[in-house]
Amino acid sequence: QPTISKKKISSLSLQPQDKDLETSKSNGIIEKSSDSSTPNQTSFAKYGRPKDINESSFGPLLPIAEAVDEATGGWGLSYADLQPATPRTTVGQVFLATNFFYAFSGLWLGFHGDWFYGALTELAGIVSFVYHYTQLELGKNRSEVRLALLIDYFCAGAALITGGVYMIQEGI
C-alpha cells in the first residue's frame, strides 16, 4: 500500500508557483501579472475587473450594477469567453437549446393552472436566451453582455425566489 512521506507533504504549497501569477492583497484572487494567457485561465483572471460599468452602458441600472460589481469584487458581472463558439456553430446552438427547459417548464406550469409562475419561468427563459445569445455573438468584455447578465440575474432570481416560496408553502 503506497504511503506519502512527511517530507513530500511538507513540500506542498497553496501559493501560486507560476512566476506570472500573484495574489492580490486586497481580495486574495490569484491573477496573471502579465498579458500572456493559458488555456485553463478564467475570463475574470484573464481580463480582470470589468471597466465598462458606466452610465452609457447601464443607464438607470447603473447603481445596481455598481453594487453587484462592488459586492462580488468584480466577478459578478464577468462572463466566460465562449469563442470560437457562436450562435451559428453546433456547440453554440446546443448551448442555446438548453434554454428549452425554461420554455417547457413555463408551459407545463401554465397548463396546470399556475399562470403566474409559468409566465415568470417563461420570462426567465427568454432573458436567459438573450444573455447567452449575446455572450456567443458579441464575445468577451462587452457591456451589452454584462447588461443582459444583470437583467438575467433579476429574472432568474425572481423565478427562484417565487419557486422557493411555493416549495415552502407546499412543505417540500
PDB file of C-alpha atoms in Angstrom, residues 9-172:
ATOM      1  CA  ILE A   9       3.563  16.597   2.268  1.00  0.00           C
ATOM      2  CA  SER A  10       5.582  19.487   3.655  1.00  0.00           C
ATOM      3  CA  SER A  11       6.636  20.487   0.152  1.00  0.00           C
ATOM      4  CA  LEU A  12       3.031  21.115  -0.907  1.00  0.00           C
ATOM      5  CA  SER A  13       2.150  24.771  -1.110  1.00  0.00           C
ATOM      6  CA  LEU A  14      -1.090  26.648  -1.587  1.00  0.00           C
ATOM      7  CA  GLN A  15       0.718  29.649  -3.062  1.00  0.00           C
ATOM      8  CA  PRO A  16       0.881  30.082  -6.845  1.00  0.00           C
ATOM      9  CA  GLN A  17       4.008  28.503  -8.312  1.00  0.00           C
ATOM     10  CA  ASP A  18       3.778  30.234 -11.693  1.00  0.00           C
ATOM     11  CA  LYS A  19       6.018  33.307 -11.716  1.00  0.00           C
ATOM     12  CA  ASP A  20       3.340  35.201 -13.710  1.00  0.00           C
ATOM     13  CA  LEU A  21       0.699  34.669 -11.007  1.00  0.00           C
ATOM     14  CA  GLU A  22       0.372  36.814  -7.950  1.00  0.00           C
ATOM     15  CA  THR A  23      -2.171  37.048  -5.177  1.00  0.00           C
ATOM     16  CA  SER A  24      -3.901  40.383  -4.836  1.00  0.00           C
ATOM     17  CA  LYS A  25      -3.518  41.635  -1.276  1.00  0.00           C
ATOM     18  CA  SER A  26      -6.950  43.280  -1.285  1.00  0.00           C
ATOM     19  CA  ASN A  27      -9.132  40.359  -2.330  1.00  0.00           C
ATOM     20  CA  GLY A  28      -6.999  37.180  -2.354  1.00  0.00           C
ATOM     21  CA  ILE A  29      -7.774  36.464  -6.015  1.00  0.00           C
ATOM     22  CA  ILE A  30      -4.943  34.921  -7.995  1.00  0.00           C
ATOM     23  CA  GLU A  31      -4.396  36.901 -11.178  1.00  0.00           C
ATOM     24  CA  LYS A  32      -1.900  36.939 -14.017  1.00  0.00           C
ATOM     25  CA  SER A  33       0.530  39.812 -13.789  1.00  0.00           C
ATOM     26  CA  SER A  34       1.418  39.622 -17.475  1.00  0.00           C
ATOM     27  CA  ASP A  35      -0.794  39.640 -20.559  1.00  0.00           C
ATOM     28  CA  SER A  36       0.036  36.067 -21.566  1.00  0.00           C
ATOM     29  CA  SER A  37      -2.843  33.614 -21.375  1.00  0.00           C
ATOM     30  CA  THR A  38      -3.161  29.936 -20.646  1.00  0.00           C
ATOM     31  CA  PRO A  39      -5.929  27.635 -21.880  1.00  0.00           C
ATOM     32  CA  ASN A  40      -7.373  26.962 -18.402  1.00  0.00           C
ATOM     33  CA  GLN A  41      -7.342  30.549 -17.217  1.00  0.00           C
ATOM     34  CA  THR A  42     -10.702  32.032 -16.238  1.00  0.00           C
ATOM     35  CA  SER A  43     -12.013  35.065 -18.097  1.00  0.00           C
ATOM     36  CA  PHE A  44     -12.046  37.017 -14.833  1.00  0.00           C
ATOM     37  CA  ALA A  45      -8.360  36.287 -14.180  1.00  0.00           C
ATOM     38  CA  LYS A  46      -7.505  36.948 -17.837  1.00  0.00           C
ATOM     39  CA  TYR A  47      -9.352  40.247 -18.300  1.00  0.00           C
ATOM     40  CA  GLY A  48      -9.713  41.452 -14.711  1.00  0.00           C
ATOM     41  CA  ARG A  49     -12.493  43.500 -13.202  1.00  0.00           C
ATOM     42  CA  PRO A  50     -14.959  44.954 -15.731  1.00  0.00           C
ATOM     43  CA  LYS A  51     -14.080  48.521 -16.711  1.00  0.00           C
ATOM     44  CA  ASP A  52     -17.210  49.336 -18.709  1.00  0.00           C
ATOM     45  CA  ILE A  53     -19.713  49.665 -15.865  1.00  0.00           C
ATOM     46  CA  ASN A  54     -20.838  53.228 -16.508  1.00  0.00           C
ATOM     47  CA  GLU A  55     -23.899  55.372 -17.240  1.00  0.00           C
ATOM     48  CA  SER A  56     -23.777  54.830 -21.004  1.00  0.00           C
ATOM     49  CA  SER A  57     -23.693  51.032 -20.582  1.00  0.00           C
ATOM     50  CA  PHE A  58     -26.241  50.519 -17.803  1.00  0.00           C
ATOM     51  CA  GLY A  59     -28.356  53.690 -17.743  1.00  0.00           C
ATOM     52  CA  PRO A  60     -30.789  53.674 -14.789  1.00  0.00           C
ATOM     53  CA  LEU A  61     -29.484  50.249 -13.691  1.00  0.00           C
ATOM     54  CA  LEU A  62     -26.015  51.688 -13.016  1.00  0.00           C
ATOM     55  CA  PRO A  63     -26.399  51.833  -9.185  1.00  0.00           C
ATOM     56  CA  ILE A  64     -27.418  48.168  -9.127  1.00  0.00           C
ATOM     57  CA  ALA A  65     -24.604  47.176 -11.498  1.00  0.00           C
ATOM     58  CA  GLU A  66     -22.086  49.037  -9.329  1.00  0.00           C
ATOM     59  CA  ALA A  67     -23.453  47.367  -6.185  1.00  0.00           C
ATOM     60  CA  VAL A  68     -23.156  43.892  -7.772  1.00  0.00           C
ATOM     61  CA  ASP A  69     -19.651  44.699  -9.003  1.00  0.00           C
ATOM     62  CA  GLU A  70     -18.546  46.005  -5.606  1.00  0.00           C
ATOM     63  CA  ALA A  71     -20.158  43.190  -3.584  1.00  0.00           C
ATOM     64  CA  THR A  72     -18.511  40.493  -5.716  1.00  0.00           C
ATOM     65  CA  GLY A  73     -15.106  42.070  -6.194  1.00  0.00           C
ATOM     66  CA  GLY A  74     -15.815  42.394  -9.913  1.00  0.00           C
ATOM     67  CA  TRP A  75     -16.641  38.813 -10.847  1.00  0.00           C
ATOM     68  CA  GLY A  76     -20.441  39.171 -10.577  1.00  0.00           C
ATOM     69  CA  LEU A  77     -20.693  40.878 -13.962  1.00  0.00           C
ATOM     70  CA  SER A  78     -17.916  38.874 -15.594  1.00  0.00           C
ATOM     71  CA  TYR A  79     -18.748  36.092 -18.009  1.00  0.00           C
ATOM     72  CA  ALA A  80     -16.991  33.326 -19.916  1.00  0.00           C
ATOM     73  CA  ASP A  81     -15.471  33.928 -23.315  1.00  0.00           C
ATOM     74  CA  LEU A  82     -17.048  31.134 -25.371  1.00  0.00           C
ATOM     75  CA  GLN A  83     -15.053  31.686 -28.555  1.00  0.00           C
ATOM     76  CA  PRO A  84     -14.795  30.021 -31.014  1.00  0.00           C
ATOM     77  CA  ALA A  85     -18.450  29.067 -30.375  1.00  0.00           C
ATOM     78  CA  THR A  86     -21.050  31.410 -31.904  1.00  0.00           C
ATOM     79  CA  PRO A  87     -24.832  31.198 -32.310  1.00  0.00           C
ATOM     80  CA  ARG A  88     -24.144  29.664 -35.724  1.00  0.00           C
ATOM     81  CA  THR A  89     -21.892  26.797 -34.580  1.00  0.00           C
ATOM     82  CA  THR A  90     -23.247  23.433 -33.440  1.00  0.00           C
ATOM     83  CA  VAL A  91     -21.821  23.909 -29.954  1.00  0.00           C
ATOM     84  CA  GLY A  92     -23.362  27.372 -29.692  1.00  0.00           C
ATOM     85  CA  GLN A  93     -26.752  26.125 -30.863  1.00  0.00           C
ATOM     86  CA  VAL A  94     -26.717  23.259 -28.356  1.00  0.00           C
ATOM     87  CA  PHE A  95     -25.777  25.771 -25.647  1.00  0.00           C
ATOM     88  CA  LEU A  96     -28.712  27.995 -26.629  1.00  0.00           C
ATOM     89  CA  ALA A  97     -31.044  24.985 -26.811  1.00  0.00           C
ATOM     90  CA  THR A  98     -30.567  24.357 -23.082  1.00  0.00           C
ATOM     91  CA  ASN A  99     -32.981  27.253 -22.593  1.00  0.00           C
ATOM     92  CA  PHE A 100     -35.712  24.975 -23.982  1.00  0.00           C
ATOM     93  CA  PHE A 101     -36.193  23.614 -20.460  1.00  0.00           C
ATOM     94  CA  TYR A 102     -37.377  27.042 -19.287  1.00  0.00           C
ATOM     95  CA  ALA A 103     -39.966  27.109 -22.085  1.00  0.00           C
ATOM     96  CA  PHE A 104     -41.119  23.566 -21.374  1.00  0.00           C
ATOM     97  CA  SER A 105     -41.357  24.209 -17.626  1.00  0.00           C
ATOM     98  CA  GLY A 106     -43.192  27.509 -18.058  1.00  0.00           C
ATOM     99  CA  LEU A 107     -45.727  25.972 -20.429  1.00  0.00           C
ATOM    100  CA  TRP A 108     -46.228  22.972 -18.152  1.00  0.00           C
ATOM    101  CA  LEU A 109     -46.845  25.242 -15.165  1.00  0.00           C
ATOM    102  CA  GLY A 110     -49.277  27.371 -17.165  1.00  0.00           C
ATOM    103  CA  PHE A 111     -51.258  24.422 -18.485  1.00  0.00           C
ATOM    104  CA  HIS A 112     -51.519  23.101 -14.938  1.00  0.00           C
ATOM    105  CA  GLY A 113     -53.100  26.323 -13.726  1.00  0.00           C
ATOM    106  CA  ASP A 114     -50.128  28.268 -12.392  1.00  0.00           C
ATOM    107  CA  TRP A 115     -50.086  31.095 -14.918  1.00  0.00           C
ATOM    108  CA  PHE A 116     -48.064  33.483 -12.736  1.00  0.00           C
ATOM    109  CA  TYR A 117     -45.131  31.152 -12.069  1.00  0.00           C
ATOM    110  CA  GLY A 118     -45.378  29.772 -15.609  1.00  0.00           C
ATOM    111  CA  ALA A 119     -45.108  33.279 -17.078  1.00  0.00           C
ATOM    112  CA  LEU A 120     -42.255  34.147 -14.717  1.00  0.00           C
ATOM    113  CA  THR A 121     -40.399  30.997 -15.805  1.00  0.00           C
ATOM    114  CA  GLU A 122     -41.031  31.843 -19.477  1.00  0.00           C
ATOM    115  CA  LEU A 123     -39.683  35.366 -18.913  1.00  0.00           C
ATOM    116  CA  ALA A 124     -36.574  33.969 -17.188  1.00  0.00           C
ATOM    117  CA  GLY A 125     -36.063  31.641 -20.158  1.00  0.00           C
ATOM    118  CA  ILE A 126     -36.344  34.423 -22.726  1.00  0.00           C
ATOM    119  CA  VAL A 127     -33.937  36.667 -20.836  1.00  0.00           C
ATOM    120  CA  SER A 128     -31.539  33.751 -20.335  1.00  0.00           C
ATOM    121  CA  PHE A 129     -31.640  33.034 -24.072  1.00  0.00           C
ATOM    122  CA  VAL A 130     -30.897  36.703 -24.866  1.00  0.00           C
ATOM    123  CA  TYR A 131     -27.981  36.738 -22.394  1.00  0.00           C
ATOM    124  CA  HIS A 132     -26.480  33.544 -23.787  1.00  0.00           C
ATOM    125  CA  TYR A 133     -27.042  34.659 -27.381  1.00  0.00           C
ATOM    126  CA  THR A 134     -25.251  37.977 -26.788  1.00  0.00           C
ATOM    127  CA  GLN A 135     -22.497  36.117 -24.951  1.00  0.00           C
ATOM    128  CA  LEU A 136     -21.951  33.909 -28.021  1.00  0.00           C
ATOM    129  CA  GLU A 137     -22.452  36.661 -30.614  1.00  0.00           C
ATOM    130  CA  LEU A 138     -20.527  39.563 -29.088  1.00  0.00           C
ATOM    131  CA  GLY A 139     -17.739  37.723 -27.259  1.00  0.00           C
ATOM    132  CA  LYS A 140     -15.543  38.928 -24.450  1.00  0.00           C
ATOM    133  CA  ASN A 141     -15.611  42.165 -22.492  1.00  0.00           C
ATOM    134  CA  ARG A 142     -18.812  43.698 -23.850  1.00  0.00           C
ATOM    135  CA  SER A 143     -21.057  45.961 -21.804  1.00  0.00           C
ATOM    136  CA  GLU A 144     -24.121  44.713 -23.718  1.00  0.00           C
ATOM    137  CA  VAL A 145     -23.480  41.192 -22.437  1.00  0.00           C
ATOM    138  CA  ARG A 146     -22.963  42.465 -18.881  1.00  0.00           C
ATOM    139  CA  LEU A 147     -26.295  44.305 -19.058  1.00  0.00           C
ATOM    140  CA  ALA A 148     -28.045  41.139 -20.307  1.00  0.00           C
ATOM    141  CA  LEU A 149     -26.384  39.207 -17.445  1.00  0.00           C
ATOM    142  CA  LEU A 150     -27.625  41.723 -14.871  1.00  0.00           C
ATOM    143  CA  ILE A 151     -31.196  41.502 -16.207  1.00  0.00           C
ATOM    144  CA  ASP A 152     -30.847  37.705 -16.247  1.00  0.00           C
ATOM    145  CA  TYR A 153     -29.975  37.850 -12.534  1.00  0.00           C
ATOM    146  CA  PHE A 154     -33.227  39.749 -11.864  1.00  0.00           C
ATOM    147  CA  CYS A 155     -35.452  37.360 -13.802  1.00  0.00           C
ATOM    148  CA  ALA A 156     -33.819  34.121 -12.703  1.00  0.00           C
ATOM    149  CA  GLY A 157     -33.708  35.392  -9.121  1.00  0.00           C
ATOM    150  CA  ALA A 158     -37.410  36.260  -9.173  1.00  0.00           C
ATOM    151  CA  ALA A 159     -38.264  32.814 -10.561  1.00  0.00           C
ATOM    152  CA  LEU A 160     -36.070  31.057  -7.973  1.00  0.00           C
ATOM    153  CA  ILE A 161     -37.433  33.053  -5.043  1.00  0.00           C
ATOM    154  CA  THR A 162     -41.019  32.502  -6.181  1.00  0.00           C
ATOM    155  CA  GLY A 163     -40.338  28.783  -6.644  1.00  0.00           C
ATOM    156  CA  GLY A 164     -38.797  28.654  -3.179  1.00  0.00           C
ATOM    157  CA  VAL A 165     -41.863  30.298  -1.656  1.00  0.00           C
ATOM    158  CA  TYR A 166     -44.068  27.770  -3.456  1.00  0.00           C
ATOM    159  CA  MET A 167     -41.938  24.917  -2.131  1.00  0.00           C
ATOM    160  CA  ILE A 168     -42.181  26.211   1.442  1.00  0.00           C
ATOM    161  CA  GLN A 169     -45.954  26.600   1.115  1.00  0.00           C
ATOM    162  CA  GLU A 170     -46.211  23.003  -0.139  1.00  0.00           C
ATOM    163  CA  GLY A 171     -43.933  21.726   2.622  1.00  0.00           C
ATOM    164  CA  ILE A 172     -41.264  20.479   0.230  1.00  0.00           C
TER     165      ILE A 172
END
